[in-house]
Amino acid sequence: MIELLQQSPLLAGGYVFLVGLLVGSFLNVVAHRLPRMMEREWKAEAQAILSGSPQEPSASPPAYNLVVPRSACPACGHKITALENIPVISWLVLRGRCSACKTRISARYPVVELATALLSLLVFLILGATPQTLLALPLTWALISLTLIDFDTQLLPDQITLPLLWAGLLVNIEGMFVPLHAAVIGAMLGYLILWSVYWLFKLLTGKEGMGYGDFKLLAALGAWLGWMQVPVILLLSSVVGSIIGIGYLIVRRESAPFAFGPYIAIAGFIALLWGVPLVSWYLG
């Protein structure tokens, strides 16, 4: 497959863009449903703890996961058909409204689809038709989903961060991005730096400054990109967070809950594509 992509870069770029559109559509589902799946699980666990034993429901609740039920309009319940679910195009054809009740459909859906396609294409253009690209694309998609979820809920699900951490160590067994020892140290350093900041802040103020999901996300990026990229990611995330936070404050003229995860994810993506030149430039 790599050889085929190398023989026709233009065709390969179009293929990556198309796959990115389809994945972006799925990431919209992940960002919407995964937090609700987690909430349902927490409620079931809490009910079991409070009652002393798991309660057997009289009727099984309807299945709710990333596959079922079919996507539907939240206003009227109209089931989204295959033709109404074509990335970007369907939203444009429907003019951003439900075909049944004409309720407005958020522009976030086509924006996420298009952004995922463009970022996927950027990965291909920077890394080329290489095995690194085939691995960097799933990492990019995971970072996009984590960014969306954390912006919405201030949560970074273990269902994504932990597999991402182990995957980073796995792909670097043969040194795909960095040597294995650099990946292991990167995972440890990424977790311990933010863990230390968390406890120092809590001891000084009595408050929690960030969540454990931030530790796990930085550890995962350290596992993928190595320990030398961890300081780069921290610096970039601080800069990106400051710029976006100040912009939000100017536009909305109000403060909002600060989710650090999206800025770590954005910085991790930058480090994935340009981290090595940034480190070389800094050291030089």
PDB file of C-alpha atoms in Angstrom:
ATOM      1  CA  MET A   1       0.000   0.000   0.000  1.00  0.00           C
ATOM      2  CA  ILE A   2       2.856   2.374   0.807  1.00  0.00           C
ATOM      3  CA  GLU A   3       4.375   1.742  -2.637  1.00  0.00           C
ATOM      4  CA  LEU A   4       1.013   2.447  -4.306  1.00  0.00           C
ATOM      5  CA  LEU A   5       0.678   5.745  -2.449  1.00  0.00           C
ATOM      6  CA  GLN A   6       4.236   6.709  -3.393  1.00  0.00           C
ATOM      7  CA  GLN A   7       3.574   6.090  -7.084  1.00  0.00           C
ATOM      8  CA  SER A   8       0.651   8.525  -7.227  1.00  0.00           C
ATOM      9  CA  PRO A   9       0.989  11.303  -4.609  1.00  0.00           C
ATOM     10  CA  LEU A  10      -1.976  13.267  -5.985  1.00  0.00           C
ATOM     11  CA  LEU A  11      -4.274  10.254  -5.816  1.00  0.00           C
ATOM     12  CA  ALA A  12      -2.918   9.399  -2.379  1.00  0.00           C
ATOM     13  CA  GLY A  13      -3.587  12.914  -1.123  1.00  0.00           C
ATOM     14  CA  GLY A  14      -7.166  12.754  -2.381  1.00  0.00           C
ATOM     15  CA  TYR A  15      -7.639   9.371  -0.729  1.00  0.00           C
ATOM     16  CA  VAL A  16      -6.307  10.668   2.602  1.00  0.00           C
ATOM     17  CA  PHE A  17      -8.588  13.709   2.363  1.00  0.00           C
ATOM     18  CA  LEU A  18     -11.630  11.531   1.672  1.00  0.00           C
ATOM     19  CA  VAL A  19     -10.812   9.181   4.537  1.00  0.00           C
ATOM     20  CA  GLY A  20     -10.354  12.227   6.762  1.00  0.00           C
ATOM     21  CA  LEU A  21     -13.864  13.438   5.901  1.00  0.00           C
ATOM     22  CA  LEU A  22     -15.369  10.070   6.805  1.00  0.00           C
ATOM     23  CA  VAL A  23     -13.367   9.831  10.024  1.00  0.00           C
ATOM     24  CA  GLY A  24     -14.366  13.393  10.918  1.00  0.00           C
ATOM     25  CA  SER A  25     -18.016  12.394  10.658  1.00  0.00           C
ATOM     26  CA  PHE A  26     -17.362   9.515  13.051  1.00  0.00           C
ATOM     27  CA  LEU A  27     -15.453  11.789  15.448  1.00  0.00           C
ATOM     28  CA  ASN A  28     -18.572  13.939  15.734  1.00  0.00           C
ATOM     29  CA  VAL A  29     -20.379  10.831  16.963  1.00  0.00           C
ATOM     30  CA  VAL A  30     -17.573   9.987  19.394  1.00  0.00           C
ATOM     31  CA  ALA A  31     -17.511  13.498  20.849  1.00  0.00           C
ATOM     32  CA  HIS A  32     -21.283  13.458  21.332  1.00  0.00           C
ATOM     33  CA  ARG A  33     -21.844   9.925  22.578  1.00  0.00           C
ATOM     34  CA  LEU A  34     -18.773   8.887  24.545  1.00  0.00           C
ATOM     35  CA  PRO A  35     -19.348  11.358  27.429  1.00  0.00           C
ATOM     36  CA  ARG A  36     -22.983  10.220  27.635  1.00  0.00           C
ATOM     37  CA  MET A  37     -21.893   6.579  27.664  1.00  0.00           C
ATOM     38  CA  MET A  38     -19.534   7.398  30.528  1.00  0.00           C
ATOM     39  CA  GLU A  39     -22.316   9.206  32.406  1.00  0.00           C
ATOM     40  CA  ARG A  40     -24.618   6.207  32.064  1.00  0.00           C
ATOM     41  CA  GLU A  41     -21.889   3.919  33.367  1.00  0.00           C
ATOM     42  CA  TRP A  42     -21.218   6.181  36.357  1.00  0.00           C
ATOM     43  CA  LYS A  43     -24.906   6.333  37.235  1.00  0.00           C
ATOM     44  CA  ALA A  44     -25.207   2.541  37.059  1.00  0.00           C
ATOM     45  CA  GLU A  45     -22.159   2.127  39.302  1.00  0.00           C
ATOM     46  CA  ALA A  46     -23.449   4.717  41.776  1.00  0.00           C
ATOM     47  CA  GLN A  47     -26.852   3.035  41.900  1.00  0.00           C
ATOM     48  CA  ALA A  48     -25.210  -0.324  42.547  1.00  0.00           C
ATOM     49  CA  ILE A  49     -23.103   1.129  45.373  1.00  0.00           C
ATOM     50  CA  LEU A  50     -26.014   2.936  47.011  1.00  0.00           C
ATOM     51  CA  SER A  51     -28.334  -0.061  46.800  1.00  0.00           C
ATOM     52  CA  GLY A  52     -25.668  -2.461  48.049  1.00  0.00           C
ATOM     53  CA  SER A  53     -26.015  -4.787  45.074  1.00  0.00           C
ATOM     54  CA  PRO A  54     -26.573  -4.422  41.332  1.00  0.00           C
ATOM     55  CA  GLN A  55     -30.262  -3.906  40.614  1.00  0.00           C
ATOM     56  CA  GLU A  56     -31.799  -6.021  37.927  1.00  0.00           C
ATOM     57  CA  PRO A  57     -33.901  -3.743  35.744  1.00  0.00           C
ATOM     58  CA  SER A  58     -37.333  -5.006  34.810  1.00  0.00           C
ATOM     59  CA  ALA A  59     -36.545  -4.324  31.176  1.00  0.00           C
ATOM     60  CA  SER A  60     -33.179  -3.975  29.508  1.00  0.00           C
ATOM     61  CA  PRO A  61     -32.431  -0.365  28.565  1.00  0.00           C
ATOM     62  CA  PRO A  62     -32.019   0.311  24.849  1.00  0.00           C
ATOM     63  CA  ALA A  63     -28.482  -0.098  23.561  1.00  0.00           C
ATOM     64  CA  TYR A  64     -26.485   3.106  23.415  1.00  0.00           C
ATOM     65  CA  ASN A  65     -22.952   3.100  22.054  1.00  0.00           C
ATOM     66  CA  LEU A  66     -20.950   4.502  19.169  1.00  0.00           C
ATOM     67  CA  VAL A  67     -22.863   2.407  16.640  1.00  0.00           C
ATOM     68  CA  VAL A  68     -26.472   2.254  17.840  1.00  0.00           C
ATOM     69  CA  PRO A  69     -28.960   3.850  17.855  1.00  0.00           C
ATOM     70  CA  ARG A  70     -28.850   5.543  14.487  1.00  0.00           C
ATOM     71  CA  SER A  71     -28.187   9.266  14.507  1.00  0.00           C
ATOM     72  CA  ALA A  72     -31.386  11.283  14.694  1.00  0.00           C
ATOM     73  CA  CYS A  73     -32.545  14.886  14.869  1.00  0.00           C
ATOM     74  CA  PRO A  74     -32.689  15.871  18.570  1.00  0.00           C
ATOM     75  CA  ALA A  75     -35.726  18.064  17.914  1.00  0.00           C
ATOM     76  CA  CYS A  76     -38.088  15.723  16.049  1.00  0.00           C
ATOM     77  CA  GLY A  77     -36.387  12.324  16.216  1.00  0.00           C
ATOM     78  CA  HIS A  78     -36.057  12.002  12.428  1.00  0.00           C
ATOM     79  CA  LYS A  79     -33.578   9.206  11.633  1.00  0.00           C
ATOM     80  CA  ILE A  80     -30.655  10.470   9.574  1.00  0.00           C
ATOM     81  CA  THR A  81     -30.505   8.611   6.255  1.00  0.00           C
ATOM     82  CA  ALA A  82     -27.313   7.646   4.438  1.00  0.00           C
ATOM     83  CA  LEU A  83     -27.805  10.443   1.880  1.00  0.00           C
ATOM     84  CA  GLU A  84     -28.238  12.946   4.713  1.00  0.00           C
ATOM     85  CA  ASN A  85     -25.019  11.769   6.349  1.00  0.00           C
ATOM     86  CA  ILE A  86     -22.499  12.518   3.596  1.00  0.00           C
ATOM     87  CA  PRO A  87     -19.720  14.591   5.199  1.00  0.00           C
ATOM     88  CA  VAL A  88     -19.995  18.346   4.510  1.00  0.00           C
ATOM     89  CA  ILE A  89     -22.049  17.871   1.324  1.00  0.00           C
ATOM     90  CA  SER A  90     -25.255  16.804   3.082  1.00  0.00           C
ATOM     91  CA  TRP A  91     -25.076  19.787   5.433  1.00  0.00           C
ATOM     92  CA  LEU A  92     -24.678  22.146   2.476  1.00  0.00           C
ATOM     93  CA  VAL A  93     -27.494  20.514   0.479  1.00  0.00           C
ATOM     94  CA  LEU A  94     -29.826  20.651   3.488  1.00  0.00           C
ATOM     95  CA  ARG A  95     -28.697  24.242   4.114  1.00  0.00           C
ATOM     96  CA  GLY A  96     -27.872  23.377   7.684  1.00  0.00           C
ATOM     97  CA  ARG A  97     -31.390  22.267   8.617  1.00  0.00           C
ATOM     98  CA  CYS A  98     -33.162  19.009   9.418  1.00  0.00           C
ATOM     99  CA  SER A  99     -34.994  17.670   6.353  1.00  0.00           C
ATOM    100  CA  ALA A 100     -38.063  16.854   8.455  1.00  0.00           C
ATOM    101  CA  CYS A 101     -38.600  19.695  10.949  1.00  0.00           C
ATOM    102  CA  LYS A 102     -36.209  22.321   9.523  1.00  0.00           C
ATOM    103  CA  THR A 103     -34.467  22.732  12.885  1.00  0.00           C
ATOM    104  CA  ARG A 104     -31.038  24.286  12.440  1.00  0.00           C
ATOM    105  CA  ILE A 105     -28.098  21.838  12.432  1.00  0.00           C
ATOM    106  CA  SER A 106     -24.933  23.121  14.077  1.00  0.00           C
ATOM    107  CA  ALA A 107     -22.143  24.147  11.708  1.00  0.00           C
ATOM    108  CA  ARG A 108     -19.759  22.353  14.034  1.00  0.00           C
ATOM    109  CA  TYR A 109     -20.439  19.046  12.245  1.00  0.00           C
ATOM    110  CA  PRO A 110     -19.124  20.023   8.787  1.00  0.00           C
ATOM    111  CA  VAL A 111     -16.353  22.122  10.382  1.00  0.00           C
ATOM    112  CA  VAL A 112     -15.057  19.073  12.311  1.00  0.00           C
ATOM    113  CA  GLU A 113     -15.310  16.894   9.179  1.00  0.00           C
ATOM    114  CA  LEU A 114     -13.445  19.406   7.034  1.00  0.00           C
ATOM    115  CA  ALA A 115     -10.840  20.119   9.722  1.00  0.00           C
ATOM    116  CA  THR A 116     -10.163  16.401  10.170  1.00  0.00           C
ATOM    117  CA  ALA A 117      -9.722  15.986   6.413  1.00  0.00           C
ATOM    118  CA  LEU A 118      -7.369  18.976   6.152  1.00  0.00           C
ATOM    119  CA  LEU A 119      -5.267  17.926   9.144  1.00  0.00           C
ATOM    120  CA  SER A 120      -5.057  14.389   7.769  1.00  0.00           C
ATOM    121  CA  LEU A 121      -3.893  15.775   4.432  1.00  0.00           C
ATOM    122  CA  LEU A 122      -1.333  17.948   6.237  1.00  0.00           C
ATOM    123  CA  VAL A 123       0.064  14.882   7.994  1.00  0.00           C
ATOM    124  CA  PHE A 124       0.420  13.160   4.618  1.00  0.00           C
ATOM    125  CA  LEU A 125       2.081  16.185   3.024  1.00  0.00           C
ATOM    126  CA  ILE A 126       4.602  16.558   5.859  1.00  0.00           C
ATOM    127  CA  LEU A 127       5.411  12.895   6.539  1.00  0.00           C
ATOM    128  CA  GLY A 128       4.827  11.573   3.022  1.00  0.00           C
ATOM    129  CA  ALA A 129       3.730   8.099   1.967  1.00  0.00           C
ATOM    130  CA  THR A 130       5.521   6.383   4.842  1.00  0.00           C
ATOM    131  CA  PRO A 131       4.658   3.947   7.632  1.00  0.00           C
ATOM    132  CA  GLN A 132       4.881   6.929  10.018  1.00  0.00           C
ATOM    133  CA  THR A 133       1.921   8.523   8.234  1.00  0.00           C
ATOM    134  CA  LEU A 134      -0.228   5.416   8.645  1.00  0.00           C
ATOM    135  CA  LEU A 135       0.416   5.599  12.398  1.00  0.00           C
ATOM    136  CA  ALA A 136       0.322   9.381  12.741  1.00  0.00           C
ATOM    137  CA  LEU A 137      -3.173   9.584  11.236  1.00  0.00           C
ATOM    138  CA  PRO A 138      -4.896   7.578  14.029  1.00  0.00           C
ATOM    139  CA  LEU A 139      -2.944   9.653  16.572  1.00  0.00           C
ATOM    140  CA  THR A 140      -4.214  12.831  14.927  1.00  0.00           C
ATOM    141  CA  TRP A 141      -7.788  11.583  14.954  1.00  0.00           C
ATOM    142  CA  ALA A 142      -7.539  10.635  18.637  1.00  0.00           C
ATOM    143  CA  LEU A 143      -6.230  14.120  19.465  1.00  0.00           C
ATOM    144  CA  ILE A 144      -9.136  15.718  17.589  1.00  0.00           C
ATOM    145  CA  SER A 145     -11.711  13.650  19.491  1.00  0.00           C
ATOM    146  CA  LEU A 146     -10.057  14.448  22.840  1.00  0.00           C
ATOM    147  CA  THR A 147     -10.030  18.152  21.973  1.00  0.00           C
ATOM    148  CA  LEU A 148     -13.755  18.138  21.173  1.00  0.00           C
ATOM    149  CA  ILE A 149     -14.709  16.170  24.290  1.00  0.00           C
ATOM    150  CA  ASP A 150     -12.586  18.254  26.657  1.00  0.00           C
ATOM    151  CA  PHE A 151     -13.914  21.527  25.244  1.00  0.00           C
ATOM    152  CA  ASP A 152     -17.470  20.275  25.778  1.00  0.00           C
ATOM    153  CA  THR A 153     -17.211  18.485  29.115  1.00  0.00           C
ATOM    154  CA  GLN A 154     -13.760  19.134  30.665  1.00  0.00           C
ATOM    155  CA  LEU A 155     -13.186  15.366  30.466  1.00  0.00           C
ATOM    156  CA  LEU A 156     -10.417  13.345  28.834  1.00  0.00           C
ATOM    157  CA  PRO A 157     -11.791   9.788  28.681  1.00  0.00           C
ATOM    158  CA  ASP A 158      -9.552   6.905  29.741  1.00  0.00           C
ATOM    159  CA  GLN A 159     -11.147   4.983  26.863  1.00  0.00           C
ATOM    160  CA  ILE A 160      -8.980   7.109  24.538  1.00  0.00           C
ATOM    161  CA  THR A 161      -5.967   8.303  26.563  1.00  0.00           C
ATOM    162  CA  LEU A 162      -4.905   4.920  27.961  1.00  0.00           C
ATOM    163  CA  PRO A 163      -5.009   2.991  24.645  1.00  0.00           C
ATOM    164  CA  LEU A 164      -3.164   5.956  23.115  1.00  0.00           C
ATOM    165  CA  LEU A 165      -0.445   5.622  25.769  1.00  0.00           C
ATOM    166  CA  TRP A 166       0.059   1.890  25.207  1.00  0.00           C
ATOM    167  CA  ALA A 167      -0.091   2.329  21.439  1.00  0.00           C
ATOM    168  CA  GLY A 168       2.719   4.886  21.638  1.00  0.00           C
ATOM    169  CA  LEU A 169       4.964   2.415  23.444  1.00  0.00           C
ATOM    170  CA  LEU A 170       3.971  -0.356  21.033  1.00  0.00           C
ATOM    171  CA  VAL A 171       4.753   1.557  17.823  1.00  0.00           C
ATOM    172  CA  ASN A 172       8.143   2.553  19.191  1.00  0.00           C
ATOM    173  CA  ILE A 173       9.282  -0.981  20.027  1.00  0.00           C
ATOM    174  CA  GLU A 174      11.156  -0.867  16.724  1.00  0.00           C
ATOM    175  CA  GLY A 175      11.779   2.884  16.966  1.00  0.00           C
ATOM    176  CA  MET A 176       9.100   4.043  14.515  1.00  0.00           C
ATOM    177  CA  PHE A 177       9.198   7.628  15.846  1.00  0.00           C
ATOM    178  CA  VAL A 178      11.790   7.474  18.656  1.00  0.00           C
ATOM    179  CA  PRO A 179      13.831   4.729  20.355  1.00  0.00           C
ATOM    180  CA  LEU A 180      11.886   2.656  22.873  1.00  0.00           C
ATOM    181  CA  HIS A 181      13.840   3.971  25.864  1.00  0.00           C
ATOM    182  CA  ALA A 182      13.001   7.551  24.828  1.00  0.00           C
ATOM    183  CA  ALA A 183       9.310   6.579  24.561  1.00  0.00           C
ATOM    184  CA  VAL A 184       9.276   4.984  28.026  1.00  0.00           C
ATOM    185  CA  ILE A 185      11.025   7.971  29.611  1.00  0.00           C
ATOM    186  CA  GLY A 186       8.662  10.291  27.701  1.00  0.00           C
ATOM    187  CA  ALA A 187       5.607   8.535  29.111  1.00  0.00           C
ATOM    188  CA  MET A 188       6.984   8.714  32.652  1.00  0.00           C
ATOM    189  CA  LEU A 189       8.119  12.327  32.321  1.00  0.00           C
ATOM    190  CA  GLY A 190       4.854  13.474  30.744  1.00  0.00           C
ATOM    191  CA  TYR A 191       2.804  11.998  33.573  1.00  0.00           C
ATOM    192  CA  LEU A 192       5.050  13.008  36.460  1.00  0.00           C
ATOM    193  CA  ILE A 193       5.507  16.647  35.398  1.00  0.00           C
ATOM    194  CA  LEU A 194       1.802  17.457  35.447  1.00  0.00           C
ATOM    195  CA  TRP A 195       1.213  15.184  38.433  1.00  0.00           C
ATOM    196  CA  SER A 196       3.791  17.203  40.373  1.00  0.00           C
ATOM    197  CA  VAL A 197       2.247  20.506  39.266  1.00  0.00           C
ATOM    198  CA  TYR A 198      -1.180  19.236  40.296  1.00  0.00           C
ATOM    199  CA  TRP A 199      -0.093  18.317  43.831  1.00  0.00           C
ATOM    200  CA  LEU A 200       2.025  21.427  44.322  1.00  0.00           C
ATOM    201  CA  PHE A 201      -0.924  23.620  43.335  1.00  0.00           C
ATOM    202  CA  LYS A 202      -3.283  21.644  45.566  1.00  0.00           C
ATOM    203  CA  LEU A 203      -0.950  21.889  48.574  1.00  0.00           C
ATOM    204  CA  LEU A 204      -0.559  25.649  48.095  1.00  0.00           C
ATOM    205  CA  THR A 205      -4.201  26.530  47.351  1.00  0.00           C
ATOM    206  CA  GLY A 206      -6.270  23.565  48.535  1.00  0.00           C
ATOM    207  CA  LYS A 207      -7.850  23.401  45.062  1.00  0.00           C
ATOM    208  CA  GLU A 208      -7.436  21.086  42.079  1.00  0.00           C
ATOM    209  CA  GLY A 209      -5.840  22.883  39.160  1.00  0.00           C
ATOM    210  CA  MET A 210      -6.260  20.162  36.524  1.00  0.00           C
ATOM    211  CA  GLY A 211      -7.550  16.652  36.047  1.00  0.00           C
ATOM    212  CA  TYR A 212      -5.767  13.327  35.828  1.00  0.00           C
ATOM    213  CA  GLY A 213      -6.724  13.092  32.163  1.00  0.00           C
ATOM    214  CA  ASP A 214      -4.195  15.831  31.399  1.00  0.00           C
ATOM    215  CA  PHE A 215      -1.423  13.706  32.961  1.00  0.00           C
ATOM    216  CA  LYS A 216      -2.413  10.699  30.881  1.00  0.00           C
ATOM    217  CA  LEU A 217      -2.638  12.682  27.637  1.00  0.00           C
ATOM    218  CA  LEU A 218       0.824  14.197  28.082  1.00  0.00           C
ATOM    219  CA  ALA A 219       2.164  10.749  29.024  1.00  0.00           C
ATOM    220  CA  ALA A 220       0.649   9.330  25.818  1.00  0.00           C
ATOM    221  CA  LEU A 221       2.279  12.038  23.704  1.00  0.00           C
ATOM    222  CA  GLY A 222       5.581  11.388  25.491  1.00  0.00           C
ATOM    223  CA  ALA A 223       5.238   7.710  24.600  1.00  0.00           C
ATOM    224  CA  TRP A 224       4.658   8.538  20.928  1.00  0.00           C
ATOM    225  CA  LEU A 225       7.171  11.357  20.476  1.00  0.00           C
ATOM    226  CA  GLY A 226       9.809  10.779  23.151  1.00  0.00           C
ATOM    227  CA  TRP A 227      10.942  12.647  26.233  1.00  0.00           C
ATOM    228  CA  MET A 228      12.617  15.499  24.322  1.00  0.00           C
ATOM    229  CA  GLN A 229       9.245  16.595  22.958  1.00  0.00           C
ATOM    230  CA  VAL A 230       7.575  16.800  26.374  1.00  0.00           C
ATOM    231  CA  PRO A 231       9.038  20.259  27.223  1.00  0.00           C
ATOM    232  CA  VAL A 232       8.193  21.419  23.692  1.00  0.00           C
ATOM    233  CA  ILE A 233       4.568  20.288  24.102  1.00  0.00           C
ATOM    234  CA  LEU A 234       4.288  21.990  27.498  1.00  0.00           C
ATOM    235  CA  LEU A 235       5.652  25.254  26.140  1.00  0.00           C
ATOM    236  CA  LEU A 236       3.496  25.178  23.008  1.00  0.00           C
ATOM    237  CA  SER A 237       0.360  24.256  24.985  1.00  0.00           C
ATOM    238  CA  SER A 238       0.918  27.212  27.307  1.00  0.00           C
ATOM    239  CA  VAL A 239       1.341  29.586  24.359  1.00  0.00           C
ATOM    240  CA  VAL A 240      -1.689  28.198  22.480  1.00  0.00           C
ATOM    241  CA  GLY A 241      -3.795  28.226  25.645  1.00  0.00           C
ATOM    242  CA  SER A 242      -2.876  31.830  26.393  1.00  0.00           C
ATOM    243  CA  ILE A 243      -3.701  32.987  22.860  1.00  0.00           C
ATOM    244  CA  ILE A 244      -7.052  31.171  22.709  1.00  0.00           C
ATOM    245  CA  GLY A 245      -7.969  32.109  26.287  1.00  0.00           C
ATOM    246  CA  ILE A 246      -7.266  35.804  25.721  1.00  0.00           C
ATOM    247  CA  GLY A 247      -9.146  35.721  22.423  1.00  0.00           C
ATOM    248  CA  TYR A 248     -12.146  34.085  24.074  1.00  0.00           C
ATOM    249  CA  LEU A 249     -12.089  36.677  26.841  1.00  0.00           C
ATOM    250  CA  ILE A 250     -12.005  39.527  24.320  1.00  0.00           C
ATOM    251  CA  VAL A 251     -14.797  38.111  22.146  1.00  0.00           C
ATOM    252  CA  ARG A 252     -17.114  36.815  24.882  1.00  0.00           C
ATOM    253  CA  ARG A 253     -16.023  39.235  27.636  1.00  0.00           C
ATOM    254  CA  GLU A 254     -16.395  36.490  30.208  1.00  0.00           C
ATOM    255  CA  SER A 255     -14.281  33.737  31.704  1.00  0.00           C
ATOM    256  CA  ALA A 256     -14.999  30.047  31.111  1.00  0.00           C
ATOM    257  CA  PRO A 257     -13.880  26.758  32.676  1.00  0.00           C
ATOM    258  CA  PHE A 258     -10.280  26.218  31.578  1.00  0.00           C
ATOM    259  CA  ALA A 259      -9.738  22.884  29.865  1.00  0.00           C
ATOM    260  CA  PHE A 260      -6.000  22.330  29.376  1.00  0.00           C
ATOM    261  CA  GLY A 261      -6.392  19.101  27.403  1.00  0.00           C
ATOM    262  CA  PRO A 262      -7.216  20.710  24.035  1.00  0.00           C
ATOM    263  CA  TYR A 263      -4.072  22.833  24.181  1.00  0.00           C
ATOM    264  CA  ILE A 264      -1.943  19.790  25.026  1.00  0.00           C
ATOM    265  CA  ALA A 265      -3.527  17.999  22.051  1.00  0.00           C
ATOM    266  CA  ILE A 266      -2.890  20.933  19.692  1.00  0.00           C
ATOM    267  CA  ALA A 267       0.698  21.225  20.918  1.00  0.00           C
ATOM    268  CA  GLY A 268       1.141  17.467  20.516  1.00  0.00           C
ATOM    269  CA  PHE A 269       0.010  17.675  16.887  1.00  0.00           C
ATOM    270  CA  ILE A 270       2.476  20.498  16.220  1.00  0.00           C
ATOM    271  CA  ALA A 271       5.249  18.490  17.874  1.00  0.00           C
ATOM    272  CA  LEU A 272       4.310  15.434  15.794  1.00  0.00           C
ATOM    273  CA  LEU A 273       4.947  17.297  12.544  1.00  0.00           C
ATOM    274  CA  TRP A 274       7.547  19.911  13.471  1.00  0.00           C
ATOM    275  CA  GLY A 275       8.859  18.893  16.903  1.00  0.00           C
ATOM    276  CA  VAL A 276      12.271  17.665  15.732  1.00  0.00           C
ATOM    277  CA  PRO A 277      13.051  20.860  13.733  1.00  0.00           C
ATOM    278  CA  LEU A 278      11.865  22.954  16.695  1.00  0.00           C
ATOM    279  CA  VAL A 279      14.188  21.128  19.096  1.00  0.00           C
ATOM    280  CA  SER A 280      17.094  21.341  16.646  1.00  0.00           C
ATOM    281  CA  TRP A 281      16.474  25.056  16.108  1.00  0.00           C
ATOM    282  CA  TYR A 282      16.314  25.696  19.846  1.00  0.00           C
ATOM    283  CA  LEU A 283      19.437  23.694  20.646  1.00  0.00           C
ATOM    284  CA  GLY A 284      21.239  25.383  17.749  1.00  0.00           C
TER     285      GLY A 284
END
